mmCIF file of C-alpha atoms and ligand atoms in Angstrom:
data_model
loop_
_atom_site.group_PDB
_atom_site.id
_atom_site.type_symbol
_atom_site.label_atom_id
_atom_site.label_comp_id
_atom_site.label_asym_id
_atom_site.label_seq_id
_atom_site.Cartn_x
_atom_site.Cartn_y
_atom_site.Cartn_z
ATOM 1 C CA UNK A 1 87.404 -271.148 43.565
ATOM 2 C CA UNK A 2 84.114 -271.006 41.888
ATOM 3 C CA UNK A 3 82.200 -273.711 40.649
ATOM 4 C CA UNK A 4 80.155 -271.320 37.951
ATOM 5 C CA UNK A 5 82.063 -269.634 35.296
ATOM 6 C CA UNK A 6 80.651 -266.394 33.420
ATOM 7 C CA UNK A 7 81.814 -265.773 30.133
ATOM 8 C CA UNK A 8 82.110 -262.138 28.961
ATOM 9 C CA UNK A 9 79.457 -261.303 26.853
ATOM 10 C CA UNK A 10 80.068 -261.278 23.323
ATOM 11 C CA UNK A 11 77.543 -260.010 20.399
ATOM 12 C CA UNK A 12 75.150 -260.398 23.143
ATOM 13 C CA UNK A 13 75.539 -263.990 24.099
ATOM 14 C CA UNK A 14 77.150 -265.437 27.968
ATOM 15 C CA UNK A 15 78.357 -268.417 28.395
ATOM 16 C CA UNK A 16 78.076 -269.900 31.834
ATOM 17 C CA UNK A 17 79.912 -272.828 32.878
ATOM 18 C CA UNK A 18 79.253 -275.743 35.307
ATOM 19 C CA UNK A 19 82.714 -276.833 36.705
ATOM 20 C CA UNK A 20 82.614 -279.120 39.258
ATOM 21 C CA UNK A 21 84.282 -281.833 37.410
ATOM 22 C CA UNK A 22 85.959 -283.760 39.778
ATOM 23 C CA UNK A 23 82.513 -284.767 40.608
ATOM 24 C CA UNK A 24 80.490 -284.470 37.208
ATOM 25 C CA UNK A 25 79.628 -281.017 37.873
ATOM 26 C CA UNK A 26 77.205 -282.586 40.631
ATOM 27 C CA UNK A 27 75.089 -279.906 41.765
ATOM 28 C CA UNK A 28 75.671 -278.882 45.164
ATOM 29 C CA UNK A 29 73.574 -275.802 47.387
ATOM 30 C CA UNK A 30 76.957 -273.496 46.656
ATOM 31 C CA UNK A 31 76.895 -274.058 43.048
ATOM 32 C CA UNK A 32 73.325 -273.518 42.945
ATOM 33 C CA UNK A 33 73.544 -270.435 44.779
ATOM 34 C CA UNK A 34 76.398 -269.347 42.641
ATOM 35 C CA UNK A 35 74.577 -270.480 39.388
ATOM 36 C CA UNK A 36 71.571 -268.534 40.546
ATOM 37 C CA UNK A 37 73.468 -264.879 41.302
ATOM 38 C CA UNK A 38 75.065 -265.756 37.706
ATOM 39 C CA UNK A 39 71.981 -265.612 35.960
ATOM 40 C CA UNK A 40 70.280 -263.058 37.860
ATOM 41 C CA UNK A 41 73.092 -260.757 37.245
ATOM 42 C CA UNK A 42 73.124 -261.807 33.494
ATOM 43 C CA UNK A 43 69.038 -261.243 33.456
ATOM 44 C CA UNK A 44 69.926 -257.510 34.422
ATOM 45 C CA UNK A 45 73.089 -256.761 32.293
ATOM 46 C CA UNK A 46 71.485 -255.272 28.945
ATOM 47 C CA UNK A 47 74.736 -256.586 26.945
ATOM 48 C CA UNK A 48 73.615 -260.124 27.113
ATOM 49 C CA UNK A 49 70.368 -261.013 24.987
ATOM 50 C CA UNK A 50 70.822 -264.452 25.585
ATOM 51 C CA UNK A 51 72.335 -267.379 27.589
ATOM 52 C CA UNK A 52 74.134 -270.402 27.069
ATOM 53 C CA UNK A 53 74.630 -273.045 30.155
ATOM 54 C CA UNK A 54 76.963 -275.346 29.586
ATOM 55 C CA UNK A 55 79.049 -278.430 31.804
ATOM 56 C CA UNK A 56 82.043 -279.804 30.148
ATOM 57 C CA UNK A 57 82.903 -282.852 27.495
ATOM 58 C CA UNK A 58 81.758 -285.347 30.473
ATOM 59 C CA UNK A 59 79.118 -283.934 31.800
ATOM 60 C CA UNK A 60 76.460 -281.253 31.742
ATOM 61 C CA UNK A 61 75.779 -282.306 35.493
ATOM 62 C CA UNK A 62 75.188 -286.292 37.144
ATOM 63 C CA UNK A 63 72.353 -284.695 39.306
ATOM 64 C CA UNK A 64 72.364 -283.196 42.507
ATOM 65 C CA UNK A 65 74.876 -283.970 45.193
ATOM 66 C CA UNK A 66 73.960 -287.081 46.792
ATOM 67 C CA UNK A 67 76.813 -286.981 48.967
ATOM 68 C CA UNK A 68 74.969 -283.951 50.523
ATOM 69 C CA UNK A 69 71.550 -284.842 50.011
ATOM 70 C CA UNK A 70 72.135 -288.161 51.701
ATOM 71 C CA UNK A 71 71.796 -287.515 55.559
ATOM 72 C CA UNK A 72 69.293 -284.302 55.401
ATOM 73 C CA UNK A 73 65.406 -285.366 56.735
ATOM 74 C CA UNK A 74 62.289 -284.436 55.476
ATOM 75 C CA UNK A 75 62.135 -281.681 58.325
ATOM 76 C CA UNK A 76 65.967 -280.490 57.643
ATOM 77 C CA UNK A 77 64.501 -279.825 53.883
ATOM 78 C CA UNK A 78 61.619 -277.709 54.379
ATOM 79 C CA UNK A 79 63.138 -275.855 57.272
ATOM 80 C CA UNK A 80 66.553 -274.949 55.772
ATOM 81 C CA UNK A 81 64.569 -274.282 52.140
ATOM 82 C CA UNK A 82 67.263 -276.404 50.804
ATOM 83 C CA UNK A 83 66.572 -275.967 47.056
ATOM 84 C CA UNK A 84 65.672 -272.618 47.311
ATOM 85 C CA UNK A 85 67.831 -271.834 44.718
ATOM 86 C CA UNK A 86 66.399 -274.772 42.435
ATOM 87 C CA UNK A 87 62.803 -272.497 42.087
ATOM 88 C CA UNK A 88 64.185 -269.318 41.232
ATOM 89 C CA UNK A 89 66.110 -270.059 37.818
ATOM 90 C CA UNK A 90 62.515 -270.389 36.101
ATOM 91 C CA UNK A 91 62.124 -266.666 37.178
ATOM 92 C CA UNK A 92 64.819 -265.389 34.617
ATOM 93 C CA UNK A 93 63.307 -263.488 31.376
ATOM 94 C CA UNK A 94 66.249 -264.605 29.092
ATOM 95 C CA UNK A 95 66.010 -267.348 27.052
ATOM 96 C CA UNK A 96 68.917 -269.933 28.126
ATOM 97 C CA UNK A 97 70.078 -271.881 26.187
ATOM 98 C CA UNK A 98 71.530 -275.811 27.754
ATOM 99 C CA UNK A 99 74.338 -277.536 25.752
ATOM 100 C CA UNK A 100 74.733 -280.964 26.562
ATOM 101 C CA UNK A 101 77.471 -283.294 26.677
ATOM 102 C CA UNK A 102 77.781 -286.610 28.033
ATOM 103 C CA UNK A 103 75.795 -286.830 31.482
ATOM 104 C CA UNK A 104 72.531 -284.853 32.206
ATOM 105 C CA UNK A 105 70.931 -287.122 34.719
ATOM 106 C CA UNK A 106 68.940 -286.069 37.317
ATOM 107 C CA UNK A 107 68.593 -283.068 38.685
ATOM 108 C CA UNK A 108 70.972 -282.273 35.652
ATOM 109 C CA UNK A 109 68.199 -283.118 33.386
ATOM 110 C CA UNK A 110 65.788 -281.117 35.780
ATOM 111 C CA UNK A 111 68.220 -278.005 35.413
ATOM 112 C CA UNK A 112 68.526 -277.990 32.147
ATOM 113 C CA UNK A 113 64.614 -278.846 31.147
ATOM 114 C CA UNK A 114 64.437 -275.422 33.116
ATOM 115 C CA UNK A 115 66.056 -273.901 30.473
ATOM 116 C CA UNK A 116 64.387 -273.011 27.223
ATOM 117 C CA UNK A 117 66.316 -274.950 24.308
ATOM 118 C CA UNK A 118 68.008 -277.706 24.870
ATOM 119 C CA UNK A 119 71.107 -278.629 22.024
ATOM 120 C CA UNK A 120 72.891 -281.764 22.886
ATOM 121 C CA UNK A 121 75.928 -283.418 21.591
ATOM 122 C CA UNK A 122 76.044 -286.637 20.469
ATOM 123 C CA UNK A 123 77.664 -287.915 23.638
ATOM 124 C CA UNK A 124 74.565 -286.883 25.574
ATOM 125 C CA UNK A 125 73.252 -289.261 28.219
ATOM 126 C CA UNK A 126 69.507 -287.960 29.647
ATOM 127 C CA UNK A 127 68.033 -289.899 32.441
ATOM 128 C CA UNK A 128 66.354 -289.410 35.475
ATOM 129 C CA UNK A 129 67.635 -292.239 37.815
ATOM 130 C CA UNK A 130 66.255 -291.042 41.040
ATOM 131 C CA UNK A 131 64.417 -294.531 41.306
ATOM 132 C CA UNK A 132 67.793 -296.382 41.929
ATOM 133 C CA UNK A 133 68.315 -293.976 44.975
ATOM 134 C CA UNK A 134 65.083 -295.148 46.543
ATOM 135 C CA UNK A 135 63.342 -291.780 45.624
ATOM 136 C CA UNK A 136 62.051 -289.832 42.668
ATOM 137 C CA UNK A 137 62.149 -286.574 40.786
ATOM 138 C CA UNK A 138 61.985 -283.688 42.781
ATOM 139 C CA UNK A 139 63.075 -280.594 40.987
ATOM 140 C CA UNK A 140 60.633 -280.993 37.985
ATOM 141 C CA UNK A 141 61.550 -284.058 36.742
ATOM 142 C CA UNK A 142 58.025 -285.632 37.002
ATOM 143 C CA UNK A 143 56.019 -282.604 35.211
ATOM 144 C CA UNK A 144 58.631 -280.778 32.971
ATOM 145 C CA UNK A 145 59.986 -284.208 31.285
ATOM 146 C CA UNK A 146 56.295 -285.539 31.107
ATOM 147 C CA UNK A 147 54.830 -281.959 29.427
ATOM 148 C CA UNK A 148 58.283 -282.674 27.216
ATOM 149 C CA UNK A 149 58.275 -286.524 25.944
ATOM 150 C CA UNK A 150 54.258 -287.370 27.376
ATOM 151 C CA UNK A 151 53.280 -289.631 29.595
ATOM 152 C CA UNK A 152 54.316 -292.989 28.074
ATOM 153 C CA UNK A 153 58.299 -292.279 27.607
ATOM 154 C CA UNK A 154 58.608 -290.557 30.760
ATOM 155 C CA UNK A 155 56.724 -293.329 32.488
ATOM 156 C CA UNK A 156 59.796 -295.562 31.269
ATOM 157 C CA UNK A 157 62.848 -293.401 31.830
ATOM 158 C CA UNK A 158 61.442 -292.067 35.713
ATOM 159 C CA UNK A 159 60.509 -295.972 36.969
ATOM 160 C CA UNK A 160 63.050 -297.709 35.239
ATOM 161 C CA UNK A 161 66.207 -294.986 35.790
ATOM 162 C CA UNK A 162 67.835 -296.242 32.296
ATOM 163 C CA UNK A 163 69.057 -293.026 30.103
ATOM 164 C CA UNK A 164 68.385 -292.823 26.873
ATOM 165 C CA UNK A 165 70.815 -290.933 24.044
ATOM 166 C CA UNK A 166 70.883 -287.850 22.618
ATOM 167 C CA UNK A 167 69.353 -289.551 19.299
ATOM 168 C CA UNK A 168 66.480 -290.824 21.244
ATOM 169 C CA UNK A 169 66.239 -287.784 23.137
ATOM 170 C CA UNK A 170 65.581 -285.760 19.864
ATOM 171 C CA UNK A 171 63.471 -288.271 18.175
ATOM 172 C CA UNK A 172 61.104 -287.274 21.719
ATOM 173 C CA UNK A 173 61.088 -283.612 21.497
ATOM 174 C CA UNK A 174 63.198 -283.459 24.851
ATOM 175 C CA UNK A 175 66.205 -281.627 22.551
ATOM 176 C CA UNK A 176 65.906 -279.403 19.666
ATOM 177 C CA UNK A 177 68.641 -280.661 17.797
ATOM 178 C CA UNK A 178 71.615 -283.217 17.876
ATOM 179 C CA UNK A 179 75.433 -282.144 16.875
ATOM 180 C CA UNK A 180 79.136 -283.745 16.917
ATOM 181 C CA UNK A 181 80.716 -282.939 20.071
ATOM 182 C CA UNK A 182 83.208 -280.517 19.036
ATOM 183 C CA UNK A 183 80.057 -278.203 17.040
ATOM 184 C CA UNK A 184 78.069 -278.157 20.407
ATOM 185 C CA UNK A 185 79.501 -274.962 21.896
ATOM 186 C CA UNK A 186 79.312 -272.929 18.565
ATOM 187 C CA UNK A 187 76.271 -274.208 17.698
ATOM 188 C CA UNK A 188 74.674 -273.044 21.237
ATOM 189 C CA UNK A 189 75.926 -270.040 20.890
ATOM 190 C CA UNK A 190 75.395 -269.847 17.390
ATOM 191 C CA UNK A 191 71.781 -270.181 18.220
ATOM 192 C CA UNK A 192 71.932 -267.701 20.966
ATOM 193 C CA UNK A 193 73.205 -265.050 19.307
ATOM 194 C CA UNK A 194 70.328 -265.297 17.057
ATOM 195 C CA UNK A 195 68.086 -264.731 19.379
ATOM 196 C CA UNK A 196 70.117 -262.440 21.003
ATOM 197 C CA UNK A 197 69.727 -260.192 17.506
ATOM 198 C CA UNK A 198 65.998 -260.347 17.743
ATOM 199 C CA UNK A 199 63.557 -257.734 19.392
ATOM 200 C CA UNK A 200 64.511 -258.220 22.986
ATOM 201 C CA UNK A 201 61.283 -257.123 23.890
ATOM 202 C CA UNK A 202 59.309 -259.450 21.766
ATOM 203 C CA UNK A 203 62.144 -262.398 22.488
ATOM 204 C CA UNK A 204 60.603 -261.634 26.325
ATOM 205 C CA UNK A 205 57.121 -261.730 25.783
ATOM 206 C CA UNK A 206 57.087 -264.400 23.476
ATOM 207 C CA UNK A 207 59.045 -266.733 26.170
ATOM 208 C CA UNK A 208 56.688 -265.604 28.651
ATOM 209 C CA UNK A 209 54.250 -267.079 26.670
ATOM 210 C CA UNK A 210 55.673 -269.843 25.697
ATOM 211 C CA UNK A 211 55.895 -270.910 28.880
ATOM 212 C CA UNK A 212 52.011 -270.324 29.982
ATOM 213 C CA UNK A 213 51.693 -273.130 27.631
ATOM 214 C CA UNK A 214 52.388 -275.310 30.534
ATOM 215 C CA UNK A 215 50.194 -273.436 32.910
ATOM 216 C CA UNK A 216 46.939 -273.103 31.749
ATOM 217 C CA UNK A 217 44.136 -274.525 29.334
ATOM 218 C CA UNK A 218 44.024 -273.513 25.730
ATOM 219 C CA UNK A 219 41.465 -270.589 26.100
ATOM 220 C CA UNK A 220 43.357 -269.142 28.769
ATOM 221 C CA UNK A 221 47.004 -269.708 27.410
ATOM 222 C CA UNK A 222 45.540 -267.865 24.017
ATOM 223 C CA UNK A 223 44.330 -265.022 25.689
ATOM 224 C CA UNK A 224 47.625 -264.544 27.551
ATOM 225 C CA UNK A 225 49.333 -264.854 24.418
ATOM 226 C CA UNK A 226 46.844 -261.865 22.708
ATOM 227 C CA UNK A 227 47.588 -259.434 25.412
ATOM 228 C CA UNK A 228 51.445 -260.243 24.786
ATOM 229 C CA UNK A 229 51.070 -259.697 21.258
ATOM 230 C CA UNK A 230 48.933 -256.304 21.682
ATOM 231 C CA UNK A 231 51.457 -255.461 23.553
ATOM 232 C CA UNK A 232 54.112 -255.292 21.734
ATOM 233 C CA UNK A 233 52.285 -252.654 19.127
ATOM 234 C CA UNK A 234 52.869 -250.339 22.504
ATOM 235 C CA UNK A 235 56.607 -250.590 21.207
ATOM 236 C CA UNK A 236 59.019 -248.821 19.301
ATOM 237 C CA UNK A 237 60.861 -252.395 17.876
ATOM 238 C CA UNK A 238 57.200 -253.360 16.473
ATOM 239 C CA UNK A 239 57.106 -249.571 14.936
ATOM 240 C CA UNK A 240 60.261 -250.217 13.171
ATOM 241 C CA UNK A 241 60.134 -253.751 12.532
ATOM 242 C CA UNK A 242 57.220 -253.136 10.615
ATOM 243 C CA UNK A 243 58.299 -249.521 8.766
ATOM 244 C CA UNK A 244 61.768 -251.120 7.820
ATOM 245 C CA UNK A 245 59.604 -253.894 6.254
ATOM 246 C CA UNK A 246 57.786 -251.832 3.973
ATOM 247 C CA UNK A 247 60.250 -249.294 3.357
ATOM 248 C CA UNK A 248 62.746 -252.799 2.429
ATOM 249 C CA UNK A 249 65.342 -252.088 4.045
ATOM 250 C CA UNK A 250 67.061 -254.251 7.722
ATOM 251 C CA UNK A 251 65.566 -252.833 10.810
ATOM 252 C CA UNK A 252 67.127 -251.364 13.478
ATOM 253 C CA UNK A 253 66.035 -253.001 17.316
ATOM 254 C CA UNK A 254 66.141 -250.991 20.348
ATOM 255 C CA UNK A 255 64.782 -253.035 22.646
ATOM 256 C CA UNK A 256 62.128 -250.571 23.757
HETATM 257 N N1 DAK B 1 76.406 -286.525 43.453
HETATM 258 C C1 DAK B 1 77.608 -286.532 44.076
HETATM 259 N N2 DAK B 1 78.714 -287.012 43.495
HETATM 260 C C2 DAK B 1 78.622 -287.517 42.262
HETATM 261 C C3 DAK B 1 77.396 -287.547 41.561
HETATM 262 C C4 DAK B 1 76.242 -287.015 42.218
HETATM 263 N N3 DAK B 1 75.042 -286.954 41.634
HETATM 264 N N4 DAK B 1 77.596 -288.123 40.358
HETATM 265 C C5 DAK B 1 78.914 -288.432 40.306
HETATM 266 N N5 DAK B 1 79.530 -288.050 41.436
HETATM 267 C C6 DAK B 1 80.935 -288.193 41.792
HETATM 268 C C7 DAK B 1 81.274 -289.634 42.147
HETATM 269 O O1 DAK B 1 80.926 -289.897 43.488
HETATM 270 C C8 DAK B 1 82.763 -289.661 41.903
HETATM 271 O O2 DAK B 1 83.388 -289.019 42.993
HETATM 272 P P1 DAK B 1 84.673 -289.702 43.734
HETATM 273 O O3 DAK B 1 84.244 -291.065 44.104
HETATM 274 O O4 DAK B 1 85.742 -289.675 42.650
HETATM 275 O O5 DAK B 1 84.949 -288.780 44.872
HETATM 276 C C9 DAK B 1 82.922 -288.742 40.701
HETATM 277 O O6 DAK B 1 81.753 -287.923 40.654
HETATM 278 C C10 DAK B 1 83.015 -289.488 39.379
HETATM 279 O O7 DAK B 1 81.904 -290.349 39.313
HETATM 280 P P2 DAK B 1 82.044 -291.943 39.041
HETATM 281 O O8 DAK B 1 83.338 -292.462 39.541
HETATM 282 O O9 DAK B 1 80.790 -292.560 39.570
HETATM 283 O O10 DAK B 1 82.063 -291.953 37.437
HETATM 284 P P3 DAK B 1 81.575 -293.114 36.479
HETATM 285 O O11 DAK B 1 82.036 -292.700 35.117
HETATM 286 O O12 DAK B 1 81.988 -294.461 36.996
HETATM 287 O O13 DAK B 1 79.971 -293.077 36.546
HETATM 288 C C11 DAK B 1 77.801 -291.953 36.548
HETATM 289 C C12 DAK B 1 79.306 -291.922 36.078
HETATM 290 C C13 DAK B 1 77.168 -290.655 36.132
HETATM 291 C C14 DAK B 1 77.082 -293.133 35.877
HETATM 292 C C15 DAK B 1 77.782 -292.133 38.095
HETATM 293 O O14 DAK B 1 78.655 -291.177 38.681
HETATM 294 C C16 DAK B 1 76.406 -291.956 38.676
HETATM 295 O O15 DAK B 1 75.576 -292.866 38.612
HETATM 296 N N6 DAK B 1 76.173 -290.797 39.306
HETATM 297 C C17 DAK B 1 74.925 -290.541 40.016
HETATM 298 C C18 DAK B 1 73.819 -290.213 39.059
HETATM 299 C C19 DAK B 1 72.503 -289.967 39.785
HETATM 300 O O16 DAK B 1 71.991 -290.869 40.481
HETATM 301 N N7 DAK B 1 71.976 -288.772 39.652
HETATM 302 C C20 DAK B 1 70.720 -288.392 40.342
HETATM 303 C C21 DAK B 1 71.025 -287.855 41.705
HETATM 304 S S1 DAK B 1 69.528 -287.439 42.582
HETATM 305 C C22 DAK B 1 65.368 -281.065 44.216
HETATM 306 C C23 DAK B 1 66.364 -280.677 43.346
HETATM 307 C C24 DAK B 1 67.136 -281.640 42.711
HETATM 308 C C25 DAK B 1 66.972 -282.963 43.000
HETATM 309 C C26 DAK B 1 65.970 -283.353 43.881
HETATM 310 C C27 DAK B 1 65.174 -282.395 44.506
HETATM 311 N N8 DAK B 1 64.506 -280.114 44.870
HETATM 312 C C28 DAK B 1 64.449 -278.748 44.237
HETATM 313 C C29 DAK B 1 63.541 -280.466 45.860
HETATM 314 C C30 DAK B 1 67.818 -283.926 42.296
HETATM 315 C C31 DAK B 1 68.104 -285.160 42.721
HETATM 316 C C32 DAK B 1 69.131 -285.903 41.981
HETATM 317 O O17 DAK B 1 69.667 -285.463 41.001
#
């Protein structure tokens, strides 16, 4: 049985689904592994323009497995490359999409901070409650949630371990937008399939760029962005995206 479902693309949206429930789709290395070949093979499938990852009603994921984690040394970790998996999901050129509901805690939150958009249901529990464990974040936790909510909020949630709701979690910038727990799956991939309809080469680039935000200084990060933008006049999607405008009429996207 797996423990990551891939939905059949449909006007250019997957859904993939944690489902581990039995134990709050905690993340274990075989899930992660299986998560990872999902989305790699997703990245390369030119159906799908975009990505929703999703848990269940419960739980988007309670973390990683402590049950696994629990007797592995310092040594055992950077020998084995335990979370291996954990660094390559930031190397897919999709935007994903997370929908949340009920518990993202953890290395849950961690996963799905890795994604691009985060749309939670009302039911949404974030936290990062490492601390009680006697340890911290250590799959982003510390530098994604602080770039996401600053310094101040994610001083509280990381030393104290308390969650904080979906509400709050909006009101912070950590989500892009709160909805009723039966709207969270349509309006993910609602959302999705927007994107999905967009230039997929200028949906790329401008992700990429996005996310130099977090990895440079201004002057740097802007010139990044300029060579993105320049080049995107080297493509056919800017040619028509442009023409269609003047000529008023809907453009037609290639992707190239
Ligand atoms: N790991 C393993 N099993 C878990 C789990 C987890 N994180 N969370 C829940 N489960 C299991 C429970 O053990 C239980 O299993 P059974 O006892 O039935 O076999 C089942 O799921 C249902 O959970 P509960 O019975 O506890 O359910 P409740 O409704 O009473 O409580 C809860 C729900 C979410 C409040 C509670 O389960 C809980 O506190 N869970 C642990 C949350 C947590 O501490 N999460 C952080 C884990 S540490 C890294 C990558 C990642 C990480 C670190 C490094 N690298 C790339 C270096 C991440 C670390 C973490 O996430």
């Amino acid at each position: 049985m797996t423990l990551v479902e891939v939905g059949a693309p449909e006007a250019g949206v997957a859904v993939v689904r944690l489902r581990r429930p039995e134990a709050l789709n905690a993340l274990n290395a075989r899930l992660m592994a299986e998560l990872r070949e999902a989305l790699f093979a997703l990245d390369a499938d030119d159906r799908v323009g975009a990505i929703v990852l999703t848990g269940d009603e419960r739980a988007f994921a309670a973390g990683a497995d402590i049950k696994e984690m629990a007797g592995l040394s310092a040594v055992d970790m950077e020998y084995a490359d335990h979370f291996v998996d954990w660094d390559a999901l930031r190397e897919v050129r999709k935007p994903i999409v997370a929908a949340v509901s009920g518990y993202c805690l953890g290395g849950g939150l961690e996963l799905a901070m890795t994604c691009d958009i985060i749309v939670a249901s009302e039911t949404a529990r974030f936290g990062q409650p490492e601390i009680l464990l006697g340890v911290m974040p250590g799959a982003g936790g510390t530098q994604r949630l602080t770039r996401a909510v600053g310094k101040s909020a994610a001083m509280e949630m990381v030393l104290t371990g308390e969650p904080i709701s979906a509400e709050r979690a909006r009101e912070l910038g950590l989500v892009s937008r709160v909805v009723a727990k039966e709207a969270l799956l349509p309006e993910a991939v609602r959302l999705a399939r927007t994107i999905a309809s967009r230039p997929r080469l200028a949906v790329r680039l401008a992700k990429d760029a996005i996310n130099r935000a977090f990895e440079t200084t201004l002057s740097e990060g802007l010139a990044y962005e300029r060579r993105n933008f320049y080049f995107l006049f080297a493509s056919e999607d800017q040619k028509e995206g442009m023409a269609a405008f003047v000529e008023k009429r809907p453009p037609k996207f290639t992707g190239r």
